Coordinates of C-alpha atoms in Angstrom, one line a residue:
X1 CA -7.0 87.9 33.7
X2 CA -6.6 85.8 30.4
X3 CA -9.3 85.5 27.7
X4 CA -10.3 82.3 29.3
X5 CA -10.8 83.6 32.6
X6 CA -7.8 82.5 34.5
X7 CA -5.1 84.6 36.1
X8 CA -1.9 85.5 34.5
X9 CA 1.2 85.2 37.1
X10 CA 4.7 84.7 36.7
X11 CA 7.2 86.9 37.6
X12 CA 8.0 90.6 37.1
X13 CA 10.4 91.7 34.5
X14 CA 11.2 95.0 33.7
X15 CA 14.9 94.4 33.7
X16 CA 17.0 95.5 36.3
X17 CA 13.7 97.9 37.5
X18 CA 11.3 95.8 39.4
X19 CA 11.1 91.9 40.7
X20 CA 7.7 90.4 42.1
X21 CA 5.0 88.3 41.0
X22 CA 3.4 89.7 38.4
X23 CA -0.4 89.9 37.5
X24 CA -0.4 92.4 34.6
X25 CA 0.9 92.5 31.3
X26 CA 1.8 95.9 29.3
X27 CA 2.0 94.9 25.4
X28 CA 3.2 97.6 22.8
X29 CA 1.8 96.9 19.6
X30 CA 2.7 98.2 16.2
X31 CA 0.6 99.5 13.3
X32 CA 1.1 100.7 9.9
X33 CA -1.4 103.6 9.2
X34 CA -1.5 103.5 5.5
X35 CA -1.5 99.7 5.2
X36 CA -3.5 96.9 7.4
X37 CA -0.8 95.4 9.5
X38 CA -0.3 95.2 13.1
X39 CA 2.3 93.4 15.4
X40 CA 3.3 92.9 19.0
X41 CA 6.3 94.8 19.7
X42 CA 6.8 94.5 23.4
X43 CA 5.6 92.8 26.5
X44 CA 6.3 93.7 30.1
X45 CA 5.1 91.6 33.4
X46 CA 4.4 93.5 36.0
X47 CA 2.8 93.0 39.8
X48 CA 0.5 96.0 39.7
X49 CA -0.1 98.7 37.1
X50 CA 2.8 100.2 35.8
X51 CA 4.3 103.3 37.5
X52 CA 4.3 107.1 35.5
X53 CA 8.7 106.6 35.4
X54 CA 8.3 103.4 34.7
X55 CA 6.2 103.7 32.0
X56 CA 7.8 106.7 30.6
X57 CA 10.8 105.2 30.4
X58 CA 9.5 101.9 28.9
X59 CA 7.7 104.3 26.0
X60 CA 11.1 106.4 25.7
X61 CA 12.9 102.7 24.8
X62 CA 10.3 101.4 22.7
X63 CA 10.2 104.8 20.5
X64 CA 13.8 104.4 20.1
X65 CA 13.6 101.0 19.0
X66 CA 11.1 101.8 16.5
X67 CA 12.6 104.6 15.0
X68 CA 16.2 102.4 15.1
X69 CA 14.5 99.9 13.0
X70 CA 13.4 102.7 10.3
X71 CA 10.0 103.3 11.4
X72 CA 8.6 106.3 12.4
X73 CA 6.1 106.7 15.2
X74 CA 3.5 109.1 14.1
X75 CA 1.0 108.6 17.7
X76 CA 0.8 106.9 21.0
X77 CA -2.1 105.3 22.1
X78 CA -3.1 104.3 25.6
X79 CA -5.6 102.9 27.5
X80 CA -4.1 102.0 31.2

């Protein structure tokens, strides 16, 4: 469900893992901790909540990414 109270649908993309109409979004956002900055990093479509592999192989990527990029994760934050 968007801000504005409609639906959010389209279609499923976690890569070669999954294919469906989706209804759920999973966003991984950045922060800096020392300075006020934040930024989407990430965004996934998905047609129900995201599975436990799924999603610990979709944090696994996106820590490597970060860390590739010369940032170093210090927490992980969720709230599915």
């Amino acid at each position: 469900m968007t801000l504005d109270g409609t639906s959010l649908e389209g279609s499923e993309d976690f890569g070669t893992a999954g294919s469906g109409l989706a209804d759920h979004a999973l966003v991984f956002e950045v922060r800096g901790l020392l300075s006020n900055w934040k930024q989407p990093f990430s965004y996934y479509l998905s047609s129900s909540t995201v599975k436990k592999q799924s999603l610990r192989s979709l944090i696994t990527s996106v820590l490597k990414s970060l860390i590739d990029l010369g940032l170093t994760p210090k927490a992980i934050y969720c709230d599915q």
